[in-house]
Every structure is written in C-alpha cells, then in structure tokens.
Tab-separated table of N, CA and C in Angstrom:
chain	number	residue	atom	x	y	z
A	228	UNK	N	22.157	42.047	-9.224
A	228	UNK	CA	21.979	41.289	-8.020
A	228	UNK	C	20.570	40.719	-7.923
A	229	UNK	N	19.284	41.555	-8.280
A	229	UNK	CA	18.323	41.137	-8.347
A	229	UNK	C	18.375	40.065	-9.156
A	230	UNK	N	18.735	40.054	-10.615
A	230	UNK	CA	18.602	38.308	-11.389
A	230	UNK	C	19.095	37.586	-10.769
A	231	UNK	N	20.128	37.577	-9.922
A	231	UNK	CA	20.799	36.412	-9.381
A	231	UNK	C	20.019	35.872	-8.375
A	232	UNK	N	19.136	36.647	-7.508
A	232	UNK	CA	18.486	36.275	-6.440
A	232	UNK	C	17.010	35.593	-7.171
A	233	UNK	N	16.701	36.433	-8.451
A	233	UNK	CA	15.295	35.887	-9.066
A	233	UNK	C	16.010	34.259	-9.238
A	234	UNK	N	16.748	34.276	-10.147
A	234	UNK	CA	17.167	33.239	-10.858
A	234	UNK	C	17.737	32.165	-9.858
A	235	UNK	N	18.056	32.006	-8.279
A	235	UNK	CA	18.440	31.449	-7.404
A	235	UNK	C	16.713	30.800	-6.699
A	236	UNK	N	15.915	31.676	-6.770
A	236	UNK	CA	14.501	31.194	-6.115
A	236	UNK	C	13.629	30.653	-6.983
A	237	UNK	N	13.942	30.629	-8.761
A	237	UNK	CA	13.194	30.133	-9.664
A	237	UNK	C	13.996	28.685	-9.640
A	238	UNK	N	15.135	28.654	-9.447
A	238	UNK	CA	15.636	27.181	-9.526
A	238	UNK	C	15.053	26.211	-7.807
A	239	UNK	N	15.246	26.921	-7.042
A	239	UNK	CA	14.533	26.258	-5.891
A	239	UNK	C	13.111	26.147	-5.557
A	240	UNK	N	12.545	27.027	-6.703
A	240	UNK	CA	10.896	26.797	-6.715
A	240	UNK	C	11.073	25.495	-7.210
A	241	UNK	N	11.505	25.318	-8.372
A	241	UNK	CA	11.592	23.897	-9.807
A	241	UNK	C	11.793	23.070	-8.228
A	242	UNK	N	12.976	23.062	-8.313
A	242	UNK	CA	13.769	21.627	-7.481
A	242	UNK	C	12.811	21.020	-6.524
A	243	UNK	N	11.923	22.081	-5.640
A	243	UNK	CA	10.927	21.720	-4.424
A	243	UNK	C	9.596	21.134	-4.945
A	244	UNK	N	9.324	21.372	-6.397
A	244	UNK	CA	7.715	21.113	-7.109
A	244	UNK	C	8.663	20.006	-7.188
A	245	UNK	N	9.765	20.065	-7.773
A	245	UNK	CA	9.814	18.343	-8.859
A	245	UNK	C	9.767	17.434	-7.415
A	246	UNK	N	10.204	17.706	-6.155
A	246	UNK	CA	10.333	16.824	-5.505
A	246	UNK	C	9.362	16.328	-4.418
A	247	UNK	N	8.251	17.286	-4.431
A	247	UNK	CA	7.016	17.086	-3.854
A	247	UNK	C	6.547	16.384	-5.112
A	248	UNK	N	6.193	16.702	-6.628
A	248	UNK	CA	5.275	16.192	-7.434
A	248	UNK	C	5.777	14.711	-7.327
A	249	UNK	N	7.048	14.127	-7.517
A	249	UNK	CA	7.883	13.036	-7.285
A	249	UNK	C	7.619	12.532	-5.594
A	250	UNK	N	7.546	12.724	-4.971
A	250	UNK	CA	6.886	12.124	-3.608
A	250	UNK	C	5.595	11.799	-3.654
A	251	UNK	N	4.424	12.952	-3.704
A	251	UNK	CA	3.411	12.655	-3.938
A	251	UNK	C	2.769	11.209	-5.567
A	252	UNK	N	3.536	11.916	-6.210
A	252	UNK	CA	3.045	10.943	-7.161
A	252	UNK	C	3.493	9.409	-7.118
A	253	UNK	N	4.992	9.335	-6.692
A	253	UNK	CA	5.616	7.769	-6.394
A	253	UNK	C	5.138	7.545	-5.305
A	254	UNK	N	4.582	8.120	-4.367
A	254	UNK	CA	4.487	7.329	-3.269
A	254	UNK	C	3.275	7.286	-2.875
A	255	UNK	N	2.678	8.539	-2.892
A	255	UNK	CA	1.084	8.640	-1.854
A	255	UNK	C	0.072	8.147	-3.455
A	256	UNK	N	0.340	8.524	-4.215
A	256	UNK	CA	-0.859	7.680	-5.373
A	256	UNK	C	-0.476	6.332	-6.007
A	257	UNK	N	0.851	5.979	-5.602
A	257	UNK	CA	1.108	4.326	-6.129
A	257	UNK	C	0.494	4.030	-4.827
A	258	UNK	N	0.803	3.943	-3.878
A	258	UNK	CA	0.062	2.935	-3.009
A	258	UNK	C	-0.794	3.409	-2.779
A	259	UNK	N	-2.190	4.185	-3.228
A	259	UNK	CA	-3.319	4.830	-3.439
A	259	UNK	C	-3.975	3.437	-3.977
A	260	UNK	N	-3.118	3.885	-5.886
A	260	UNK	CA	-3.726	2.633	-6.803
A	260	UNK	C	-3.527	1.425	-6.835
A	261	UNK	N	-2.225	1.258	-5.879
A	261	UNK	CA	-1.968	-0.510	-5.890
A	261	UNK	C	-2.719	-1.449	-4.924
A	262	UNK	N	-3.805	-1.120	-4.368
A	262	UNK	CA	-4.965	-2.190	-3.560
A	262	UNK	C	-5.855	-1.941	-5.050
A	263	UNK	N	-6.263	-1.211	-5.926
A	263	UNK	CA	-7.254	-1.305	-6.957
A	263	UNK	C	-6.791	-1.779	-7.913
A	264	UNK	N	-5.511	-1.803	-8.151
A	264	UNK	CA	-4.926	-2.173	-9.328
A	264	UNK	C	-5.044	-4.463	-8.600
A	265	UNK	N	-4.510	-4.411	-8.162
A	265	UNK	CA	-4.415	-5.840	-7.754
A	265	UNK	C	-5.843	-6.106	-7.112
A	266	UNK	N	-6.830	-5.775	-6.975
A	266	UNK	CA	-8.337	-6.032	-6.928
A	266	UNK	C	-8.895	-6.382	-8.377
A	267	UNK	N	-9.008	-5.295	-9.100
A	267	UNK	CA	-9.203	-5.315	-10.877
A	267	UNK	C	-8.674	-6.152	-11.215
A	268	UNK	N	-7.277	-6.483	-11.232
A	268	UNK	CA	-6.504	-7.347	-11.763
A	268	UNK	C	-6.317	-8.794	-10.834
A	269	UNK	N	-7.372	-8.869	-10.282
A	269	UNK	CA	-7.508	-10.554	-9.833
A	269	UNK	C	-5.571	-10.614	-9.332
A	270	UNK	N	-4.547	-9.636	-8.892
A	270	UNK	CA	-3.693	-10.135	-8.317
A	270	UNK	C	-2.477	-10.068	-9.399
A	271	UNK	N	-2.667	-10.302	-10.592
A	271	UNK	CA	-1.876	-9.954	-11.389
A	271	UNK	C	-0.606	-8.720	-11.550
A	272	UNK	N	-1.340	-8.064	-11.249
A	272	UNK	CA	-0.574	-6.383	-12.028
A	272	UNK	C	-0.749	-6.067	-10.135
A	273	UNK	N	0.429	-4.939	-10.084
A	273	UNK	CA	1.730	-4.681	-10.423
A	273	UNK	C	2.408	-6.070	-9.888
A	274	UNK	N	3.354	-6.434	-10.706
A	274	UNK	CA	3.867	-7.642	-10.793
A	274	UNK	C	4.883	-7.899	-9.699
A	275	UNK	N	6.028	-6.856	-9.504
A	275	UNK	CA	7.026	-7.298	-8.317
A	275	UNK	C	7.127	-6.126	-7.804
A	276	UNK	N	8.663	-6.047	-7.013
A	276	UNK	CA	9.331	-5.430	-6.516
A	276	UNK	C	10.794	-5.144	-7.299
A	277	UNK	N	10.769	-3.898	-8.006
A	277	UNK	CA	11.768	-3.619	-8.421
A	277	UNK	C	13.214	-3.343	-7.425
A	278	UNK	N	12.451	-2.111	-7.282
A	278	UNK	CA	13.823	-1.277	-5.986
A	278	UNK	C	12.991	-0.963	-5.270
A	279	UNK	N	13.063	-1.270	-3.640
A	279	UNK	CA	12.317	-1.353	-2.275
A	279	UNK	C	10.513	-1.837	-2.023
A	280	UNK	N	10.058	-2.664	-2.782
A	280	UNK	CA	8.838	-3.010	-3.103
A	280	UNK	C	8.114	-1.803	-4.207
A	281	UNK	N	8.971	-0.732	-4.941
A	281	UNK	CA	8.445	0.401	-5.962
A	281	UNK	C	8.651	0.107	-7.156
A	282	UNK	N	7.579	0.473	-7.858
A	282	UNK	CA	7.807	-0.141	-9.542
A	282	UNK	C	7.540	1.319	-10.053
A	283	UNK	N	7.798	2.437	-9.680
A	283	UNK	CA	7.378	3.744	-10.170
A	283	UNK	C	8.058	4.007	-11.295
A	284	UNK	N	9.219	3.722	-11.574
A	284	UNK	CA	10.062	3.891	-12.831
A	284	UNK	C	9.724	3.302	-14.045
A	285	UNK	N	8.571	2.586	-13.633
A	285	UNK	CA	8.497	1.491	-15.088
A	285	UNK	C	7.572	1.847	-15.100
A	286	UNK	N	6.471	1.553	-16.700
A	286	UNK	CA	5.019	1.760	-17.298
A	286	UNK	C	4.097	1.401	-16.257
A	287	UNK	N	3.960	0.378	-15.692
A	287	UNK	CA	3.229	-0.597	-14.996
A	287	UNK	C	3.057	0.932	-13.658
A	288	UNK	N	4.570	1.001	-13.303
A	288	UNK	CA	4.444	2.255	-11.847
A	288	UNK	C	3.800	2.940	-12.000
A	289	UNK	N	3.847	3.728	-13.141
A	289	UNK	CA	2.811	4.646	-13.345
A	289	UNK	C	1.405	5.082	-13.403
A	290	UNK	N	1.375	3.559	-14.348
A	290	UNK	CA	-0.456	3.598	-14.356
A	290	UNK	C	-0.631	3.071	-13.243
A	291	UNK	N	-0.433	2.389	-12.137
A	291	UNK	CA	-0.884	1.838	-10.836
A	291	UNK	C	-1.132	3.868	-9.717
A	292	UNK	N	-0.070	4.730	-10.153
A	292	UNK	CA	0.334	6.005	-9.546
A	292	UNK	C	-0.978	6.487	-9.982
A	293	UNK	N	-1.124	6.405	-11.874
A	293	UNK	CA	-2.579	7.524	-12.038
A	293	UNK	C	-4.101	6.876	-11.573
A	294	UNK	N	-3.634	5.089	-11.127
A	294	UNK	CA	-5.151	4.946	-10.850
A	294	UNK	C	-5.062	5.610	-9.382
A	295	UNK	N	-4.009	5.833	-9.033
A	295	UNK	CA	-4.378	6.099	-7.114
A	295	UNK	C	-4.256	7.748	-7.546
A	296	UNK	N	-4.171	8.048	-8.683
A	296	UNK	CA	-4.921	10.077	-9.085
A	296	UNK	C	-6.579	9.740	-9.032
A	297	UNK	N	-6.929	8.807	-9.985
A	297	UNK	CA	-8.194	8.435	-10.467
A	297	UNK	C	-8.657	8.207	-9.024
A	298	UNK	N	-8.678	7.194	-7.995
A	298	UNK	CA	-9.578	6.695	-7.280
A	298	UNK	C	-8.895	7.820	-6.230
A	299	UNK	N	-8.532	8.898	-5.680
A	299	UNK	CA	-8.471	10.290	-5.482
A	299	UNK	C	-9.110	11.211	-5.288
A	300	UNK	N	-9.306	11.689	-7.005
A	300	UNK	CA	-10.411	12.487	-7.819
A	300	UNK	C	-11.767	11.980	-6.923
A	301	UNK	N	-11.743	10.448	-7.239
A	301	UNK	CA	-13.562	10.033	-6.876
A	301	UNK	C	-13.409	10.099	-5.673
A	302	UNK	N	-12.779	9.916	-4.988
A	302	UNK	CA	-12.931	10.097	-3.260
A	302	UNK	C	-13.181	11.358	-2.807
A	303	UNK	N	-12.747	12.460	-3.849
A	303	UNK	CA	-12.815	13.662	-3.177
A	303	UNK	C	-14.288	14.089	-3.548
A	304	UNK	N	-14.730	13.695	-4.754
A	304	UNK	CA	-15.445	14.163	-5.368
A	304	UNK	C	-17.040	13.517	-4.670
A	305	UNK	N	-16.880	12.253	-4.304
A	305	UNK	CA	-17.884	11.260	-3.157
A	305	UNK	C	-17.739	12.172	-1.837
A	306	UNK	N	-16.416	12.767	-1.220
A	306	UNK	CA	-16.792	13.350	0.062
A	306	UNK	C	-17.402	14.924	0.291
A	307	UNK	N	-17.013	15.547	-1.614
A	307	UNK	CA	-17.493	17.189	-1.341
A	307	UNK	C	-18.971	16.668	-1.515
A	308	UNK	N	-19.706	15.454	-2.526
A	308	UNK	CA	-20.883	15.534	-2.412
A	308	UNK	C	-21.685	15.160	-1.467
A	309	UNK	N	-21.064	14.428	-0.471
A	309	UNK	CA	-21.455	13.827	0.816
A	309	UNK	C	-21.761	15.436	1.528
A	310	UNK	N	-21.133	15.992	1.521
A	310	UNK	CA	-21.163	17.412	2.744
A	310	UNK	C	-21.965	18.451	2.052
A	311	UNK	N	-22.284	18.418	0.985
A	311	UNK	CA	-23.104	18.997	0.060
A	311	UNK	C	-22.137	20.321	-0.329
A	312	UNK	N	-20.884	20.336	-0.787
A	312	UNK	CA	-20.905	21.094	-1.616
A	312	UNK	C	-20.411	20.639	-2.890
A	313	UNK	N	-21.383	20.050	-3.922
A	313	UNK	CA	-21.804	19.270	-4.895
A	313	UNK	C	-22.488	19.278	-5.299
C-alpha cells in the first residue's frame, strides 16, 4: 500500500513541476524576452503568431523564453546588488 501511495505522489509531483516549469517558462519568460528580443532585433524576431499570439513550440519560442531567463537572472542580480546583498 505504501508503493502505491509513494508511486501515486511521485507521479503528481512530475505532472505539477512539468506544468508549472511549462507555465512559467511559456509564458512568464516568453513575454519576459519578447520586448528584448524585438528591441535587439530592430522588430524582426519573433516573427508571428502561431497559436494565440505564442510561438513557444518552435526554436524561435524558445530562445525569445531563455532571453526572458537571461534578462531575469540580470534583474535579479541588479536588484540583490542594489539592496546590498551583493
């Protein structure tokens, strides 16, 4: 009974990370990186609207997702040194 209950809360740990890491990453760091990505890119990149104005599924989604990790990182890293613990 115990494996069944381990093995019931290890699958709903997975399911809840994949779907926070999948929220957070499609949503709160693409539109993080997509004002920097179309700044850098003079307007160019990310190019359309696939499915609901999101291009997360494609190459392009992604790297627009890790620049809004990247410009993130530096925001956090500009506000711990602002408060001085840095």
């Amino acid at each position: 009974m115990e494996d069944l209950a381990e093995g019931f809360l290890r699958g709903l740990g997975r399911a809840l990370g994949y779907v926070l890491v999948n929220i957070l990453f499609d949503f709160f760091f693409y539109y993080l990186g997509w004002p920097v990505v179309k700044m850098f890119t003079l307007g160019a990149y990310p190019r359309g609207a696939d499915r609901y104005g999101w291009k997360t599924e494609s190459h392009e989604g992604a790297w627009v997702s890790g620049i809004g990790v990247l410009v993130f990182a530096v925001a956090a890293v500009a506000c711990f040194h602002y408060v001085g613990f840095i």
